[in-house]
Tab-separated table of C-alpha atoms and ligand atoms in Angstrom:
chain	number	residue	atom	x	y	z
A	1	UNK	CA	9.704	13.021	-21.681
A	2	UNK	CA	10.923	10.002	-24.031
A	3	UNK	CA	9.750	6.962	-24.978
A	4	UNK	CA	11.676	5.064	-22.765
A	5	UNK	CA	11.607	7.060	-19.883
A	6	UNK	CA	7.466	6.215	-19.893
A	7	UNK	CA	8.852	2.409	-19.249
A	8	UNK	CA	7.572	-0.547	-21.614
A	9	UNK	CA	3.913	-1.727	-19.985
A	10	UNK	CA	2.188	-0.510	-23.559
A	11	UNK	CA	3.750	-4.160	-24.510
A	12	UNK	CA	2.879	-6.196	-22.255
A	13	UNK	CA	-0.965	-4.699	-22.026
A	14	UNK	CA	-3.232	-7.330	-21.978
A	15	UNK	CA	-1.055	-10.115	-20.314
A	16	UNK	CA	-1.906	-11.915	-16.864
A	17	UNK	CA	-1.140	-10.824	-13.284
A	18	UNK	CA	2.371	-12.719	-13.236
A	19	UNK	CA	3.670	-11.527	-17.009
A	20	UNK	CA	3.598	-8.207	-15.818
A	21	UNK	CA	5.228	-8.520	-12.909
A	22	UNK	CA	8.138	-9.918	-14.529
A	23	UNK	CA	8.043	-8.718	-17.842
A	24	UNK	CA	6.557	-5.369	-17.772
A	25	UNK	CA	9.156	-2.085	-17.580
A	26	UNK	CA	11.840	-3.442	-19.397
A	27	UNK	CA	13.656	-4.296	-22.019
A	28	UNK	CA	17.187	-6.559	-21.981
A	29	UNK	CA	19.686	-3.797	-21.882
A	30	UNK	CA	20.607	-3.142	-25.742
A	31	UNK	CA	23.738	-3.406	-25.535
A	32	UNK	CA	24.575	-5.957	-23.119
A	33	UNK	CA	21.583	-8.168	-23.064
A	34	UNK	CA	21.347	-8.073	-19.382
A	35	UNK	CA	18.151	-9.981	-18.261
A	36	UNK	CA	17.810	-8.049	-15.365
A	37	UNK	CA	17.906	-4.004	-15.220
A	38	UNK	CA	21.139	-2.648	-14.052
A	39	UNK	CA	21.108	-0.197	-10.881
A	40	UNK	CA	22.277	3.014	-12.729
A	41	UNK	CA	24.499	4.161	-9.868
A	42	UNK	CA	24.712	7.842	-11.555
A	43	UNK	CA	23.098	11.465	-11.027
A	44	UNK	CA	24.012	12.688	-14.182
A	45	UNK	CA	24.048	11.885	-17.586
A	46	UNK	CA	26.584	12.761	-20.822
A	47	UNK	CA	24.605	14.816	-23.709
A	48	UNK	CA	25.517	14.281	-26.973
A	49	UNK	CA	25.959	18.497	-27.894
A	50	UNK	CA	23.660	20.511	-25.764
A	51	UNK	CA	20.760	19.350	-24.732
A	52	UNK	CA	20.671	15.996	-26.507
A	53	UNK	CA	19.568	13.608	-24.316
A	54	UNK	CA	19.802	9.945	-24.840
A	55	UNK	CA	17.066	7.786	-23.865
A	56	UNK	CA	15.700	11.504	-22.188
A	57	UNK	CA	17.887	10.857	-19.565
A	58	UNK	CA	20.017	14.542	-17.887
A	59	UNK	CA	19.708	14.406	-14.316
A	60	UNK	CA	18.729	11.375	-11.951
A	61	UNK	CA	16.210	13.465	-9.717
A	62	UNK	CA	14.219	14.253	-12.830
A	63	UNK	CA	14.360	10.288	-14.605
A	64	UNK	CA	16.771	7.852	-13.836
A	65	UNK	CA	16.560	4.396	-15.685
A	66	UNK	CA	16.322	1.862	-12.253
A	67	UNK	CA	13.584	4.163	-11.437
A	68	UNK	CA	12.370	3.937	-14.425
A	69	UNK	CA	11.811	-0.028	-14.768
A	70	UNK	CA	10.251	0.344	-11.584
A	71	UNK	CA	7.526	2.783	-12.443
A	72	UNK	CA	6.777	1.174	-16.106
A	73	UNK	CA	6.113	-2.333	-13.961
A	74	UNK	CA	3.711	-0.620	-10.791
A	75	UNK	CA	1.692	0.981	-13.519
A	76	UNK	CA	1.705	-2.202	-15.361
A	77	UNK	CA	0.437	-3.789	-12.340
A	78	UNK	CA	-2.260	-1.531	-11.267
A	79	UNK	CA	-3.192	-1.728	-14.697
A	80	UNK	CA	-2.787	2.274	-14.614
A	81	UNK	CA	-0.845	4.627	-17.260
A	82	UNK	CA	2.307	6.311	-15.214
A	83	UNK	CA	3.525	5.206	-12.123
A	84	UNK	CA	5.879	7.096	-9.965
A	85	UNK	CA	8.310	5.995	-7.415
A	86	UNK	CA	9.123	8.041	-4.206
A	87	UNK	CA	11.815	7.274	-1.268
A	88	UNK	CA	8.370	6.180	1.198
A	89	UNK	CA	4.475	5.451	1.169
A	90	UNK	CA	4.494	9.181	2.868
A	91	UNK	CA	7.377	10.880	0.541
A	92	UNK	CA	4.631	9.526	-2.126
A	93	UNK	CA	1.203	10.844	-0.212
A	94	UNK	CA	3.154	14.007	0.233
A	95	UNK	CA	3.298	14.867	-3.553
A	96	UNK	CA	0.364	14.054	-4.137
A	97	UNK	CA	-1.304	16.134	-1.550
A	98	UNK	CA	0.909	18.970	-2.104
A	99	UNK	CA	0.042	18.585	-6.053
A	100	UNK	CA	-3.371	18.388	-6.118
A	101	UNK	CA	-4.735	20.702	-3.355
A	102	UNK	CA	-4.258	23.913	-2.235
A	103	UNK	CA	-4.848	26.050	0.665
A	104	UNK	CA	-8.401	26.282	1.808
A	105	UNK	CA	-9.438	22.834	0.495
A	106	UNK	CA	-10.707	19.545	2.068
A	107	UNK	CA	-10.000	16.294	1.869
A	108	UNK	CA	-12.047	13.387	3.709
A	109	UNK	CA	-10.197	10.621	5.216
A	110	UNK	CA	-10.497	6.800	7.211
A	111	UNK	CA	-11.374	7.697	10.441
A	112	UNK	CA	-9.282	4.670	10.498
A	113	UNK	CA	-6.488	6.133	8.714
A	114	UNK	CA	-3.331	4.759	8.580
A	115	UNK	CA	-1.223	6.708	11.784
A	116	UNK	CA	1.376	7.968	9.454
A	117	UNK	CA	-1.215	9.310	7.250
A	118	UNK	CA	-3.321	10.348	9.396
A	119	UNK	CA	-0.467	12.973	11.089
A	120	UNK	CA	0.918	13.971	7.754
A	121	UNK	CA	-3.024	15.616	7.432
A	122	UNK	CA	-3.291	16.457	10.701
A	123	UNK	CA	0.318	18.056	11.923
A	124	UNK	CA	1.449	18.862	8.585
A	125	UNK	CA	-0.703	19.629	5.409
A	126	UNK	CA	-3.428	21.821	8.128
A	127	UNK	CA	-0.617	23.807	9.695
A	128	UNK	CA	-0.581	24.831	5.493
A	129	UNK	CA	-4.545	25.162	5.830
A	130	UNK	CA	-5.185	21.970	4.297
A	131	UNK	CA	-8.907	20.455	6.077
A	132	UNK	CA	-9.843	16.814	6.494
A	133	UNK	CA	-12.413	14.782	8.372
A	134	UNK	CA	-12.602	11.746	8.774
A	135	UNK	CA	-15.156	9.220	7.815
A	136	UNK	CA	-15.841	5.536	8.191
A	137	UNK	CA	-14.838	3.919	4.818
A	138	UNK	CA	-17.172	0.940	4.754
A	139	UNK	CA	-20.256	3.353	5.357
A	140	UNK	CA	-20.730	5.013	2.184
A	141	UNK	CA	-23.335	7.140	3.195
A	142	UNK	CA	-21.033	9.204	5.900
A	143	UNK	CA	-18.337	9.404	3.521
A	144	UNK	CA	-20.709	11.529	1.677
A	145	UNK	CA	-21.420	13.415	4.532
A	146	UNK	CA	-18.380	14.261	5.145
A	147	UNK	CA	-17.548	15.452	2.153
A	148	UNK	CA	-17.936	18.973	1.333
A	149	UNK	CA	-19.255	19.874	-2.271
A	150	UNK	CA	-16.823	22.774	-3.910
A	151	UNK	CA	-13.924	22.399	-1.152
A	152	UNK	CA	-13.186	18.757	-1.513
A	153	UNK	CA	-10.505	17.694	-3.105
A	154	UNK	CA	-9.576	13.767	-2.147
A	155	UNK	CA	-11.815	11.222	-0.793
A	156	UNK	CA	-9.552	9.100	0.624
A	157	UNK	CA	-9.412	5.365	1.543
A	158	UNK	CA	-7.930	2.836	2.744
A	159	UNK	CA	-9.630	-0.861	2.170
A	160	UNK	CA	-8.468	-3.397	3.829
A	161	UNK	CA	-7.619	-0.676	7.069
A	162	UNK	CA	-5.118	-1.379	9.853
A	163	UNK	CA	-5.912	-2.983	11.814
A	164	UNK	CA	-9.541	-3.218	12.166
A	165	UNK	CA	-9.308	-4.775	8.374
A	166	UNK	CA	-12.629	-2.488	7.400
A	167	UNK	CA	-13.511	-2.830	3.180
A	168	UNK	CA	-14.952	0.262	1.727
A	169	UNK	CA	-16.655	0.230	-1.758
A	170	UNK	CA	-14.301	1.246	-4.021
A	171	UNK	CA	-17.039	1.088	-6.815
A	172	UNK	CA	-19.425	2.843	-4.694
A	173	UNK	CA	-16.885	6.158	-3.094
A	174	UNK	CA	-15.409	6.778	-6.783
A	175	UNK	CA	-19.346	7.630	-7.137
A	176	UNK	CA	-19.137	9.714	-4.123
A	177	UNK	CA	-16.316	11.325	-4.847
A	178	UNK	CA	-17.066	12.258	-8.226
A	179	UNK	CA	-20.520	13.443	-7.398
A	180	UNK	CA	-18.805	16.296	-5.407
A	181	UNK	CA	-15.887	16.887	-8.439
A	182	UNK	CA	-13.488	15.287	-5.961
A	183	UNK	CA	-10.884	12.601	-7.291
A	184	UNK	CA	-11.075	9.078	-4.947
A	185	UNK	CA	-7.791	8.312	-3.568
A	186	UNK	CA	-6.999	4.484	-2.473
A	187	UNK	CA	-3.737	3.532	-0.817
A	188	UNK	CA	-4.074	0.114	-1.904
A	189	UNK	CA	-0.989	-1.217	0.281
A	190	UNK	CA	-2.412	-3.750	2.394
A	191	UNK	CA	-3.913	-5.838	-0.841
A	192	UNK	CA	-1.426	-5.204	-2.737
A	193	UNK	CA	-2.095	-4.859	-6.773
A	194	UNK	CA	-2.219	-8.854	-7.208
A	195	UNK	CA	-5.738	-8.944	-4.964
A	196	UNK	CA	-7.383	-5.551	-6.357
A	197	UNK	CA	-6.769	-2.804	-8.419
A	198	UNK	CA	-8.359	0.308	-7.547
A	199	UNK	CA	-7.937	1.917	-10.830
A	200	UNK	CA	-10.560	-0.186	-12.999
A	201	UNK	CA	-13.395	0.080	-10.156
A	202	UNK	CA	-12.817	4.218	-10.504
A	203	UNK	CA	-10.437	5.238	-8.292
A	204	UNK	CA	-8.190	8.600	-10.009
A	205	UNK	CA	-4.876	8.101	-8.157
A	206	UNK	CA	-4.232	4.342	-6.241
A	207	UNK	CA	-1.153	4.989	-3.221
A	208	UNK	CA	0.824	1.962	-1.784
A	209	UNK	CA	4.182	2.264	0.772
A	210	UNK	CA	6.019	-0.094	-1.684
A	211	UNK	CA	7.955	-0.831	1.170
A	212	UNK	CA	5.049	-3.197	2.280
A	213	UNK	CA	4.229	-6.593	-0.213
A	214	UNK	CA	4.958	-5.007	-2.983
A	215	UNK	CA	8.925	-5.002	-1.585
A	216	UNK	CA	7.918	-7.886	0.003
A	217	UNK	CA	11.027	-9.011	1.908
A	218	UNK	CA	11.536	-5.938	4.906
A	219	UNK	CA	14.500	-4.624	3.232
A	220	UNK	CA	13.379	-1.073	1.976
A	221	UNK	CA	11.473	1.326	2.211
A	222	UNK	CA	9.343	2.926	-0.754
A	223	UNK	CA	5.870	4.461	-2.063
A	224	UNK	CA	4.692	5.033	-4.917
A	225	UNK	CA	1.312	6.860	-7.210
A	226	UNK	CA	-0.114	5.058	-9.798
A	227	UNK	CA	-2.818	6.600	-12.242
A	228	UNK	CA	-4.819	6.320	-15.603
A	229	UNK	CA	-4.770	10.467	-16.242
A	230	UNK	CA	-2.457	11.994	-18.169
A	231	UNK	CA	-3.281	15.132	-16.964
A	232	UNK	CA	-2.892	14.164	-13.972
A	233	UNK	CA	0.593	12.292	-14.404
A	234	UNK	CA	1.965	14.959	-16.296
A	235	UNK	CA	0.963	17.237	-12.510
A	236	UNK	CA	2.426	13.993	-10.853
A	237	UNK	CA	5.509	14.535	-13.089
A	238	UNK	CA	6.004	18.270	-12.609
A	239	UNK	CA	5.897	17.547	-8.652
A	240	UNK	CA	8.064	14.018	-8.263
A	241	UNK	CA	10.801	16.211	-9.618
A	242	UNK	CA	10.492	19.874	-8.033
A	243	UNK	CA	9.720	18.081	-5.045
A	244	UNK	CA	12.455	15.566	-5.221
A	245	UNK	CA	11.306	12.544	-3.076
A	246	UNK	CA	12.189	10.298	-5.485
A	247	UNK	CA	12.642	6.422	-4.781
A	248	UNK	CA	16.722	5.993	-5.520
A	249	UNK	CA	18.285	3.006	-7.701
A	250	UNK	CA	19.038	0.431	-5.080
A	251	UNK	CA	16.072	0.826	-3.370
A	252	UNK	CA	14.462	0.750	-6.953
A	253	UNK	CA	16.328	-2.392	-7.926
A	254	UNK	CA	15.175	-4.080	-4.722
A	255	UNK	CA	11.896	-2.982	-4.722
A	256	UNK	CA	11.508	-4.793	-9.010
A	257	UNK	CA	13.292	-7.341	-7.451
A	258	UNK	CA	10.442	-8.126	-4.546
A	259	UNK	CA	8.045	-7.584	-7.110
A	260	UNK	CA	8.478	-10.635	-9.855
A	261	UNK	CA	7.269	-13.200	-7.406
A	262	UNK	CA	5.080	-10.719	-5.866
A	263	UNK	CA	1.629	-13.051	-7.038
A	264	UNK	CA	3.567	-16.313	-5.721
A	265	UNK	CA	3.871	-14.464	-1.951
A	266	UNK	CA	0.175	-13.291	-1.922
A	267	UNK	CA	-1.236	-17.006	-3.165
A	268	UNK	CA	1.124	-18.052	-0.050
A	269	UNK	CA	0.711	-15.013	1.944
A	270	UNK	CA	-3.758	-15.718	1.556
A	271	UNK	CA	-3.215	-19.771	2.510
A	272	UNK	CA	-1.155	-19.257	5.434
A	273	UNK	CA	-3.768	-16.584	6.480
A	274	UNK	CA	-6.597	-18.753	5.547
A	275	UNK	CA	-5.325	-21.476	7.946
A	276	UNK	CA	-3.989	-18.784	10.548
A	277	UNK	CA	-8.104	-17.979	11.033
A	278	UNK	CA	-9.718	-21.007	11.226
A	279	UNK	CA	-6.769	-22.170	13.917
A	280	UNK	CA	-7.833	-18.921	15.802
A	281	UNK	CA	-11.763	-19.101	15.198
A	282	UNK	CA	-11.408	-22.521	17.161
A	283	UNK	CA	-8.909	-21.886	19.905
A	284	UNK	CA	-11.052	-21.246	23.064
A	285	UNK	CA	-8.392	-18.283	24.506
A	286	UNK	CA	-9.299	-16.549	21.578
A	287	UNK	CA	-12.825	-14.057	21.618
A	288	UNK	CA	-12.974	-13.284	18.115
A	289	UNK	CA	-11.370	-13.340	14.318
A	290	UNK	CA	-11.017	-10.769	12.125
A	291	UNK	CA	-10.481	-11.073	8.076
A	292	UNK	CA	-12.448	-9.845	5.460
A	293	UNK	CA	-12.619	-13.282	4.500
A	294	UNK	CA	-14.461	-15.019	7.511
A	295	UNK	CA	-18.867	-14.524	6.147
A	296	UNK	CA	-19.361	-13.011	9.195
A	297	UNK	CA	-16.836	-9.964	8.245
A	298	UNK	CA	-19.417	-7.001	7.731
A	299	UNK	CA	-17.186	-6.432	4.478
A	300	UNK	CA	-17.349	-9.932	2.848
A	301	UNK	CA	-19.109	-9.378	-0.177
A	302	UNK	CA	-17.551	-6.188	-0.870
A	303	UNK	CA	-14.249	-7.912	-0.509
A	304	UNK	CA	-15.314	-11.255	-2.029
A	305	UNK	CA	-16.322	-8.604	-5.030
A	306	UNK	CA	-13.472	-6.242	-5.620
A	307	UNK	CA	-10.131	-8.681	-4.057
A	308	UNK	CA	-9.146	-11.348	-5.675
A	309	UNK	CA	-8.560	-12.910	-2.151
A	310	UNK	CA	-8.832	-11.320	1.321
A	311	UNK	CA	-4.566	-10.759	2.067
A	312	UNK	CA	-2.054	-11.653	4.662
A	313	UNK	CA	-3.361	-9.330	7.590
A	314	UNK	CA	-5.581	-11.358	10.179
A	315	UNK	CA	-6.361	-9.365	13.933
A	316	UNK	CA	-7.752	-11.090	17.144
A	317	UNK	CA	-9.087	-10.314	20.024
A	318	UNK	CA	-7.392	-12.244	22.917
A	319	UNK	CA	-9.937	-13.208	25.295
A	320	UNK	CA	-8.937	-11.956	28.960
A	321	UNK	CA	-8.302	-8.266	27.943
A	322	UNK	CA	-5.198	-6.588	27.394
A	323	UNK	CA	-2.346	-8.234	29.856
A	324	UNK	CA	-3.380	-11.481	28.091
A	325	UNK	CA	-3.172	-9.662	24.872
A	326	UNK	CA	0.039	-8.511	25.510
A	327	UNK	CA	1.475	-11.540	27.157
A	328	UNK	CA	0.437	-13.550	23.504
A	329	UNK	CA	2.132	-10.290	21.587
A	330	UNK	CA	5.180	-11.392	24.036
A	331	UNK	CA	5.741	-15.328	23.626
A	332	UNK	CA	5.342	-15.716	20.452
A	333	UNK	CA	8.597	-16.971	18.897
A	334	UNK	CA	8.731	-17.941	15.080
A	335	UNK	CA	5.615	-13.950	15.458
A	336	UNK	CA	8.717	-11.499	15.746
A	337	UNK	CA	6.776	-9.038	17.269
A	338	UNK	CA	7.598	-5.917	15.623
A	339	UNK	CA	5.277	-3.149	13.524
A	340	UNK	CA	5.635	-2.736	9.912
A	341	UNK	CA	3.902	-5.414	7.765
A	342	UNK	CA	3.609	-7.434	3.918
A	343	UNK	CA	6.895	-9.400	4.420
A	344	UNK	CA	8.126	-12.357	4.058
A	345	UNK	CA	8.339	-13.485	7.597
A	346	UNK	CA	5.255	-12.760	10.065
A	347	UNK	CA	4.594	-10.225	12.464
A	348	UNK	CA	2.736	-9.939	15.656
A	349	UNK	CA	1.805	-6.702	17.124
A	350	UNK	CA	-0.515	-5.079	20.152
A	351	UNK	CA	-1.551	-2.340	17.599
A	352	UNK	CA	-3.537	-0.140	21.110
A	353	UNK	CA	0.255	-0.198	22.486
A	354	UNK	CA	2.002	-0.068	19.349
A	355	UNK	CA	1.045	1.247	16.095
A	356	UNK	CA	-2.013	2.779	17.350
A	357	UNK	CA	-0.401	4.012	20.907
A	358	UNK	CA	-1.505	7.809	19.131
A	359	UNK	CA	-4.855	7.299	18.133
A	360	UNK	CA	-5.728	5.847	22.899
A	361	UNK	CA	-8.289	8.238	23.621
A	362	UNK	CA	-9.491	9.152	20.233
A	363	UNK	CA	-12.464	7.851	18.852
A	364	UNK	CA	-10.166	5.951	16.665
A	365	UNK	CA	-8.556	4.186	19.758
A	366	UNK	CA	-8.465	0.287	18.875
A	367	UNK	CA	-9.818	-2.577	21.807
A	368	UNK	CA	-7.066	-2.811	24.196
A	369	UNK	CA	-7.307	-7.180	23.903
A	370	UNK	CA	-6.301	-6.650	19.926
A	371	UNK	CA	-3.495	-8.507	18.637
A	372	UNK	CA	-2.649	-8.086	14.348
A	373	UNK	CA	-0.763	-10.384	12.352
A	374	UNK	CA	1.546	-10.298	9.244
A	375	UNK	CA	0.958	-13.481	8.632
A	376	UNK	CA	4.136	-14.672	6.838
A	377	UNK	CA	5.052	-17.518	4.206
A	378	UNK	CA	6.351	-20.052	6.421
A	379	UNK	CA	5.859	-23.182	6.867
A	380	UNK	CA	2.238	-23.040	7.776
A	381	UNK	CA	1.887	-25.715	10.789
A	382	UNK	CA	5.011	-24.085	11.990
A	383	UNK	CA	3.090	-20.408	13.173
A	384	UNK	CA	-0.104	-22.503	13.993
A	385	UNK	CA	2.196	-24.572	16.506
A	386	UNK	CA	3.768	-20.731	18.035
A	387	UNK	CA	0.623	-19.227	18.435
A	388	UNK	CA	-0.975	-22.570	20.287
A	389	UNK	CA	2.177	-22.044	22.153
A	390	UNK	CA	1.560	-18.260	22.829
A	391	UNK	CA	-1.655	-18.640	23.400
A	392	UNK	CA	-1.660	-21.794	25.930
B	1	LIG	C1	3.404	1.887	5.702
B	1	LIG	C2	2.422	2.792	5.247
B	1	LIG	C3	2.417	3.656	4.948
B	1	LIG	C4	3.475	4.486	4.810
B	1	LIG	O1	4.605	4.337	4.057
B	1	LIG	P1	6.044	4.222	4.386
B	1	LIG	O2	6.637	3.502	3.037
B	1	LIG	O3	6.209	3.804	5.597
B	1	LIG	O4	6.161	5.681	4.031
B	1	LIG	C5	1.113	3.693	4.089
B	1	LIG	N1	-0.205	3.482	4.665
B	1	LIG	C6	-0.605	2.191	5.527
B	1	LIG	C7	-1.239	2.373	4.829
B	1	LIG	C8	1.182	1.774	5.780
B	1	LIG	O5	0.888	0.485	5.694
């Protein structure tokens, strides 16, 4: 792999997050000066004599300059050495699992993992002999108890989790994983690299669904893996190409376009979420507000230590039970009823009937009166007015 194919995050090391978000991974095009990386819609590349590759590019599954720009940028944002961009978050996860695990191995998963992640382990990887057991990420001792020394290859963590926004202590969980000879994987989708950089806290692999905050505009599906260790990077380079679930050039370009405003968006997501939390906490129709920024949240101190701010996701329980919660979800107008999260527009959903319907009746069941908000970057007063009408 050539210098060019590794992106140019080297040159932005030590620069601030906003600078890296805008400049890392790409230098203006040497032939035209194009400030923005072109969408290299090409599958193959002219060779200058057999094997005479320009910049290391020979075929776009193996490497494409638009994807290279995105990968260099993501590595810089997560303070990693190498990043890999995929067609979706789950494609990234699948590649990671098959690169690092073998039949007979074991993985510890969050007991409230993202549903698609749980399904991948439970319905796909398990068939090929990869065992998994659940543990609450907020309880380091229970994660440690779930580890099987010699068998556990990965300790998989989300923080904050979905939809109860539990917080895992990344430093402590890294120690648990490393004591057992396992790697710590952190799905950083909910926090985004702006609010939290797990590799700097001891995590070995960062996973993203870039579909969410990283892309940020609900217009593209994508995923990423970021690592520091170059041997790990070598395995992922091989598997990304061998398995082929890569991000296409259009998707890479859209994602990179989203990233340029990630810092600004996250600040406004957090500002608006804080206003929504204060409003809901004082509302008589609300039983409980769940947000890591609240001192009453059990993970508040850990979140304060490892996150810049507390993010744009807010969950709350509606007084009066499931029917009332469903009614709130159906009555908002600005908060669009829908799954997914992390876009500029506000979304509302009922986890029990929507994103978490598949875990009904299990230990992972969520309260029936729970509502989840992905607080967008609209005018805060309009969002509060919408919630007030829906709750009224
Ligand atoms: C959406 C999501 C994923 C899966 O990503 P896709 O891009 O939908 O494949 C994984 N983890 C978390 C936390 C998510 O929110």
